[in-house]
Amino acid sequence: MIVAAEQKSAEVTDWAARIGWVVGLLAFVAFVYWLMRQGWKWRGSLQSDLPELPGVPAEPGDTKLAMTGRYHGSTTAGQWLDRIVAHGLGTRSRVELTLTDSGLAVVRPGAQDFFVPVGALREARLDKGIAGKVLAEGGLLIVTWAHGDKLIDSGFRSDHAAGQSEWVDTLNDMIKTTEGTAR
């Protein structure tokens, strides 16, 4: 006796439903990115009272220290999660730091350069984190400086981390010397 093979139909894919789900997911992701961008712009408008950043002078003086590395952002001093985005201070980038007798030149390819006059420097320390970036203890060079009526912490990571402690010592010595002559 011959038994007929069981009939089996091919699986049918509902392409309209799949395409609908993919389009919906892409629209949701685009909406989330749009919300993030709006939040960034809103934060910038809240910080619009921050004065324009001083530019790097044409003749800053003799170089005491120089470093290449990464700029990881700036925050309100003492509040490592309160990122400052006004005037491009929230933009991460490569950085070339140059310390002279007149101050700290921060040159950032692809982002706005700025200069911190020696009189505005307040403190330098090694720390482990700044808004959105956490490293091993002592992995970031944090420079505290005054801009307008606000104290700002800016975070840098050297390409050669061993030299960061020299930066801390030199900056803090300059700050003490400046405070001593200001009295």
PDB file of C-alpha atoms in Angstrom:
ATOM      1  CA  MET A   1       0.000   0.000   0.000  1.00  0.00           C
ATOM      2  CA  ILE A   2       1.373   3.388  -1.003  1.00  0.00           C
ATOM      3  CA  VAL A   3       0.679   6.272   1.324  1.00  0.00           C
ATOM      4  CA  ALA A   4       0.629   9.692  -0.145  1.00  0.00           C
ATOM      5  CA  ALA A   5       3.217  12.042   1.232  1.00  0.00           C
ATOM      6  CA  GLU A   6       1.845  14.661   3.571  1.00  0.00           C
ATOM      7  CA  GLN A   7       1.310  17.895   1.761  1.00  0.00           C
ATOM      8  CA  LYS A   8       3.261  20.821   3.126  1.00  0.00           C
ATOM      9  CA  SER A   9       2.981  24.370   1.926  1.00  0.00           C
ATOM     10  CA  ALA A  10       5.906  26.777   1.762  1.00  0.00           C
ATOM     11  CA  GLU A  11       6.269  29.329   4.568  1.00  0.00           C
ATOM     12  CA  VAL A  12       4.830  32.660   3.610  1.00  0.00           C
ATOM     13  CA  THR A  13       6.632  35.796   4.703  1.00  0.00           C
ATOM     14  CA  ASP A  14       4.480  38.799   5.427  1.00  0.00           C
ATOM     15  CA  TRP A  15       6.773  41.434   3.896  1.00  0.00           C
ATOM     16  CA  ALA A  16       4.421  44.315   4.574  1.00  0.00           C
ATOM     17  CA  ALA A  17       4.499  43.634   8.331  1.00  0.00           C
ATOM     18  CA  ARG A  18       8.291  43.242   8.358  1.00  0.00           C
ATOM     19  CA  ILE A  19       8.861  46.442   6.433  1.00  0.00           C
ATOM     20  CA  GLY A  20       6.403  48.227   8.729  1.00  0.00           C
ATOM     21  CA  TRP A  21       8.332  47.106  11.825  1.00  0.00           C
ATOM     22  CA  VAL A  22      11.697  48.126  10.334  1.00  0.00           C
ATOM     23  CA  VAL A  23      10.392  51.559   9.305  1.00  0.00           C
ATOM     24  CA  GLY A  24       8.812  52.012  12.748  1.00  0.00           C
ATOM     25  CA  LEU A  25      12.066  51.072  14.499  1.00  0.00           C
ATOM     26  CA  LEU A  26      14.096  53.449  12.307  1.00  0.00           C
ATOM     27  CA  ALA A  27      11.599  56.259  12.997  1.00  0.00           C
ATOM     28  CA  PHE A  28      11.891  55.597  16.751  1.00  0.00           C
ATOM     29  CA  VAL A  29      15.714  55.704  16.632  1.00  0.00           C
ATOM     30  CA  ALA A  30      15.605  58.945  14.608  1.00  0.00           C
ATOM     31  CA  PHE A  31      13.177  60.428  17.163  1.00  0.00           C
ATOM     32  CA  VAL A  32      15.495  59.520  20.061  1.00  0.00           C
ATOM     33  CA  TYR A  33      18.468  61.150  18.296  1.00  0.00           C
ATOM     34  CA  TRP A  34      16.352  64.244  17.632  1.00  0.00           C
ATOM     35  CA  LEU A  35      15.444  64.428  21.340  1.00  0.00           C
ATOM     36  CA  MET A  36      19.128  64.130  22.292  1.00  0.00           C
ATOM     37  CA  ARG A  37      20.000  66.969  19.910  1.00  0.00           C
ATOM     38  CA  GLN A  38      17.209  69.139  21.333  1.00  0.00           C
ATOM     39  CA  GLY A  39      18.498  68.454  24.852  1.00  0.00           C
ATOM     40  CA  TRP A  40      22.010  69.494  23.812  1.00  0.00           C
ATOM     41  CA  LYS A  41      20.675  72.724  22.267  1.00  0.00           C
ATOM     42  CA  TRP A  42      18.524  73.400  25.346  1.00  0.00           C
ATOM     43  CA  ARG A  43      21.541  72.966  27.632  1.00  0.00           C
ATOM     44  CA  GLY A  44      23.476  75.389  25.431  1.00  0.00           C
ATOM     45  CA  SER A  45      20.706  77.986  25.679  1.00  0.00           C
ATOM     46  CA  LEU A  46      20.666  77.632  29.480  1.00  0.00           C
ATOM     47  CA  GLN A  47      24.407  78.374  29.470  1.00  0.00           C
ATOM     48  CA  SER A  48      24.136  81.330  27.084  1.00  0.00           C
ATOM     49  CA  ASP A  49      25.193  83.712  29.881  1.00  0.00           C
ATOM     50  CA  LEU A  50      28.725  82.303  29.661  1.00  0.00           C
ATOM     51  CA  PRO A  51      30.984  84.953  28.040  1.00  0.00           C
ATOM     52  CA  GLU A  52      32.757  84.294  24.753  1.00  0.00           C
ATOM     53  CA  LEU A  53      35.963  82.293  25.157  1.00  0.00           C
ATOM     54  CA  PRO A  54      39.247  84.211  24.856  1.00  0.00           C
ATOM     55  CA  GLY A  55      41.240  83.348  21.756  1.00  0.00           C
ATOM     56  CA  VAL A  56      44.847  82.218  21.748  1.00  0.00           C
ATOM     57  CA  PRO A  57      47.110  85.312  21.589  1.00  0.00           C
ATOM     58  CA  ALA A  58      49.417  85.751  18.617  1.00  0.00           C
ATOM     59  CA  GLU A  59      52.480  85.823  20.902  1.00  0.00           C
ATOM     60  CA  PRO A  60      51.684  83.775  24.034  1.00  0.00           C
ATOM     61  CA  GLY A  61      55.310  83.676  25.206  1.00  0.00           C
ATOM     62  CA  ASP A  62      57.898  80.970  25.772  1.00  0.00           C
ATOM     63  CA  THR A  63      56.598  77.419  26.094  1.00  0.00           C
ATOM     64  CA  LYS A  64      56.956  75.850  29.540  1.00  0.00           C
ATOM     65  CA  LEU A  65      55.119  72.608  28.733  1.00  0.00           C
ATOM     66  CA  ALA A  66      53.441  71.152  25.669  1.00  0.00           C
ATOM     67  CA  MET A  67      51.174  68.138  25.358  1.00  0.00           C
ATOM     68  CA  THR A  68      49.045  66.410  22.759  1.00  0.00           C
ATOM     69  CA  GLY A  69      46.099  64.249  23.643  1.00  0.00           C
ATOM     70  CA  ARG A  70      42.312  64.428  23.950  1.00  0.00           C
ATOM     71  CA  TYR A  71      40.007  67.096  25.271  1.00  0.00           C
ATOM     72  CA  HIS A  72      37.112  65.356  27.031  1.00  0.00           C
ATOM     73  CA  GLY A  73      34.952  68.341  27.882  1.00  0.00           C
ATOM     74  CA  SER A  74      34.272  70.933  30.523  1.00  0.00           C
ATOM     75  CA  THR A  75      31.938  70.940  33.494  1.00  0.00           C
ATOM     76  CA  THR A  76      30.919  73.283  36.271  1.00  0.00           C
ATOM     77  CA  ALA A  77      33.754  73.090  38.815  1.00  0.00           C
ATOM     78  CA  GLY A  78      33.170  70.409  41.426  1.00  0.00           C
ATOM     79  CA  GLN A  79      30.182  68.933  39.548  1.00  0.00           C
ATOM     80  CA  TRP A  80      31.730  66.374  37.243  1.00  0.00           C
ATOM     81  CA  LEU A  81      28.426  65.477  35.536  1.00  0.00           C
ATOM     82  CA  ASP A  82      27.248  69.041  34.767  1.00  0.00           C
ATOM     83  CA  ARG A  83      28.666  69.332  31.240  1.00  0.00           C
ATOM     84  CA  ILE A  84      29.093  72.790  29.730  1.00  0.00           C
ATOM     85  CA  VAL A  85      28.199  72.840  26.029  1.00  0.00           C
ATOM     86  CA  ALA A  86      28.140  76.597  25.339  1.00  0.00           C
ATOM     87  CA  HIS A  87      30.813  77.932  22.976  1.00  0.00           C
ATOM     88  CA  GLY A  88      31.848  74.418  21.969  1.00  0.00           C
ATOM     89  CA  LEU A  89      33.173  73.447  25.413  1.00  0.00           C
ATOM     90  CA  GLY A  90      31.170  70.204  25.250  1.00  0.00           C
ATOM     91  CA  THR A  91      32.786  69.045  22.002  1.00  0.00           C
ATOM     92  CA  ARG A  92      35.327  66.277  22.448  1.00  0.00           C
ATOM     93  CA  SER A  93      38.360  66.541  20.240  1.00  0.00           C
ATOM     94  CA  ARG A  94      42.066  66.099  19.836  1.00  0.00           C
ATOM     95  CA  VAL A  95      43.992  68.772  21.695  1.00  0.00           C
ATOM     96  CA  GLU A  96      47.342  70.481  21.775  1.00  0.00           C
ATOM     97  CA  LEU A  97      47.976  72.133  25.145  1.00  0.00           C
ATOM     98  CA  THR A  98      50.696  74.723  25.509  1.00  0.00           C
ATOM     99  CA  LEU A  99      51.545  76.273  28.853  1.00  0.00           C
ATOM    100  CA  THR A 100      53.339  79.626  28.749  1.00  0.00           C
ATOM    101  CA  ASP A 101      53.990  82.417  31.241  1.00  0.00           C
ATOM    102  CA  SER A 102      50.811  84.136  30.035  1.00  0.00           C
ATOM    103  CA  GLY A 103      48.495  81.109  30.357  1.00  0.00           C
ATOM    104  CA  LEU A 104      47.208  77.878  28.882  1.00  0.00           C
ATOM    105  CA  ALA A 105      46.555  77.661  25.133  1.00  0.00           C
ATOM    106  CA  VAL A 106      44.031  74.972  24.165  1.00  0.00           C
ATOM    107  CA  VAL A 107      44.188  74.276  20.424  1.00  0.00           C
ATOM    108  CA  ARG A 108      41.531  71.852  19.203  1.00  0.00           C
ATOM    109  CA  PRO A 109      41.470  70.822  15.527  1.00  0.00           C
ATOM    110  CA  GLY A 110      37.857  70.773  14.377  1.00  0.00           C
ATOM    111  CA  ALA A 111      36.603  72.680  17.432  1.00  0.00           C
ATOM    112  CA  GLN A 112      36.940  76.177  18.858  1.00  0.00           C
ATOM    113  CA  ASP A 113      40.357  76.981  20.347  1.00  0.00           C
ATOM    114  CA  PHE A 114      40.537  78.955  23.575  1.00  0.00           C
ATOM    115  CA  PHE A 115      43.026  80.480  25.970  1.00  0.00           C
ATOM    116  CA  VAL A 116      43.030  80.500  29.768  1.00  0.00           C
ATOM    117  CA  PRO A 117      45.037  83.469  31.092  1.00  0.00           C
ATOM    118  CA  VAL A 118      47.341  82.644  33.993  1.00  0.00           C
ATOM    119  CA  GLY A 119      45.252  84.881  36.286  1.00  0.00           C
ATOM    120  CA  ALA A 120      42.162  82.748  35.599  1.00  0.00           C
ATOM    121  CA  LEU A 121      43.826  79.426  36.514  1.00  0.00           C
ATOM    122  CA  ARG A 122      42.678  78.118  39.900  1.00  0.00           C
ATOM    123  CA  GLU A 123      43.841  74.510  40.295  1.00  0.00           C
ATOM    124  CA  ALA A 124      45.177  71.457  38.496  1.00  0.00           C
ATOM    125  CA  ARG A 125      44.723  67.865  39.613  1.00  0.00           C
ATOM    126  CA  LEU A 126      44.605  64.303  38.376  1.00  0.00           C
ATOM    127  CA  ASP A 127      41.177  62.711  38.590  1.00  0.00           C
ATOM    128  CA  LYS A 128      39.326  59.710  37.245  1.00  0.00           C
ATOM    129  CA  GLY A 129      36.356  61.240  35.465  1.00  0.00           C
ATOM    130  CA  ILE A 130      34.519  64.097  33.849  1.00  0.00           C
ATOM    131  CA  ALA A 131      31.052  64.115  32.231  1.00  0.00           C
ATOM    132  CA  GLY A 132      30.828  61.024  30.059  1.00  0.00           C
ATOM    133  CA  LYS A 133      34.414  59.840  30.523  1.00  0.00           C
ATOM    134  CA  VAL A 134      35.699  57.715  33.382  1.00  0.00           C
ATOM    135  CA  LEU A 135      39.231  56.308  33.455  1.00  0.00           C
ATOM    136  CA  ALA A 136      41.504  54.735  36.027  1.00  0.00           C
ATOM    137  CA  GLU A 137      42.317  56.885  39.056  1.00  0.00           C
ATOM    138  CA  GLY A 138      44.540  59.760  37.962  1.00  0.00           C
ATOM    139  CA  GLY A 139      43.848  59.190  34.273  1.00  0.00           C
ATOM    140  CA  LEU A 140      42.592  62.700  33.517  1.00  0.00           C
ATOM    141  CA  LEU A 141      44.271  66.063  33.924  1.00  0.00           C
ATOM    142  CA  ILE A 142      41.605  68.404  35.297  1.00  0.00           C
ATOM    143  CA  VAL A 143      42.292  72.136  35.089  1.00  0.00           C
ATOM    144  CA  THR A 144      40.002  74.441  37.074  1.00  0.00           C
ATOM    145  CA  TRP A 145      39.733  77.991  35.738  1.00  0.00           C
ATOM    146  CA  ALA A 146      37.537  81.042  36.094  1.00  0.00           C
ATOM    147  CA  HIS A 147      35.536  82.356  33.163  1.00  0.00           C
ATOM    148  CA  GLY A 148      33.224  85.251  33.846  1.00  0.00           C
ATOM    149  CA  ASP A 149      31.633  84.505  37.209  1.00  0.00           C
ATOM    150  CA  LYS A 150      31.808  80.728  36.715  1.00  0.00           C
ATOM    151  CA  LEU A 151      34.458  78.201  37.743  1.00  0.00           C
ATOM    152  CA  ILE A 152      35.033  75.551  35.078  1.00  0.00           C
ATOM    153  CA  ASP A 153      36.763  72.158  35.179  1.00  0.00           C
ATOM    154  CA  SER A 154      38.237  71.077  31.830  1.00  0.00           C
ATOM    155  CA  GLY A 155      39.415  67.488  31.350  1.00  0.00           C
ATOM    156  CA  PHE A 156      42.380  66.421  29.250  1.00  0.00           C
ATOM    157  CA  ARG A 157      44.029  63.059  28.611  1.00  0.00           C
ATOM    158  CA  SER A 158      47.623  63.104  27.419  1.00  0.00           C
ATOM    159  CA  ASP A 159      48.907  60.749  24.757  1.00  0.00           C
ATOM    160  CA  HIS A 160      51.668  60.033  27.292  1.00  0.00           C
ATOM    161  CA  ALA A 161      49.885  59.823  30.646  1.00  0.00           C
ATOM    162  CA  ALA A 162      53.137  59.682  32.613  1.00  0.00           C
ATOM    163  CA  GLY A 163      53.702  63.391  31.932  1.00  0.00           C
ATOM    164  CA  GLN A 164      50.395  64.522  33.420  1.00  0.00           C
ATOM    165  CA  SER A 165      51.762  64.766  36.974  1.00  0.00           C
ATOM    166  CA  GLU A 166      54.390  67.256  35.734  1.00  0.00           C
ATOM    167  CA  TRP A 167      51.532  69.370  34.380  1.00  0.00           C
ATOM    168  CA  VAL A 168      49.772  69.328  37.743  1.00  0.00           C
ATOM    169  CA  ASP A 169      52.922  70.393  39.599  1.00  0.00           C
ATOM    170  CA  THR A 170      53.838  73.135  37.097  1.00  0.00           C
ATOM    171  CA  LEU A 171      50.307  74.546  36.888  1.00  0.00           C
ATOM    172  CA  ASN A 172      49.856  74.604  40.670  1.00  0.00           C
ATOM    173  CA  ASP A 173      53.269  76.289  41.099  1.00  0.00           C
ATOM    174  CA  MET A 174      52.253  78.946  38.546  1.00  0.00           C
ATOM    175  CA  ILE A 175      48.945  79.502  40.345  1.00  0.00           C
ATOM    176  CA  LYS A 176      50.685  79.926  43.721  1.00  0.00           C
ATOM    177  CA  THR A 177      53.216  82.328  42.210  1.00  0.00           C
ATOM    178  CA  THR A 178      50.435  84.356  40.545  1.00  0.00           C
ATOM    179  CA  GLU A 179      48.413  84.504  43.785  1.00  0.00           C
ATOM    180  CA  GLY A 180      51.542  85.578  45.669  1.00  0.00           C
ATOM    181  CA  THR A 181      52.262  88.460  43.315  1.00  0.00           C
ATOM    182  CA  ALA A 182      48.606  89.541  43.234  1.00  0.00           C
ATOM    183  CA  ARG A 183      48.566  90.230  46.971  1.00  0.00           C
TER     184      ARG A 183
END
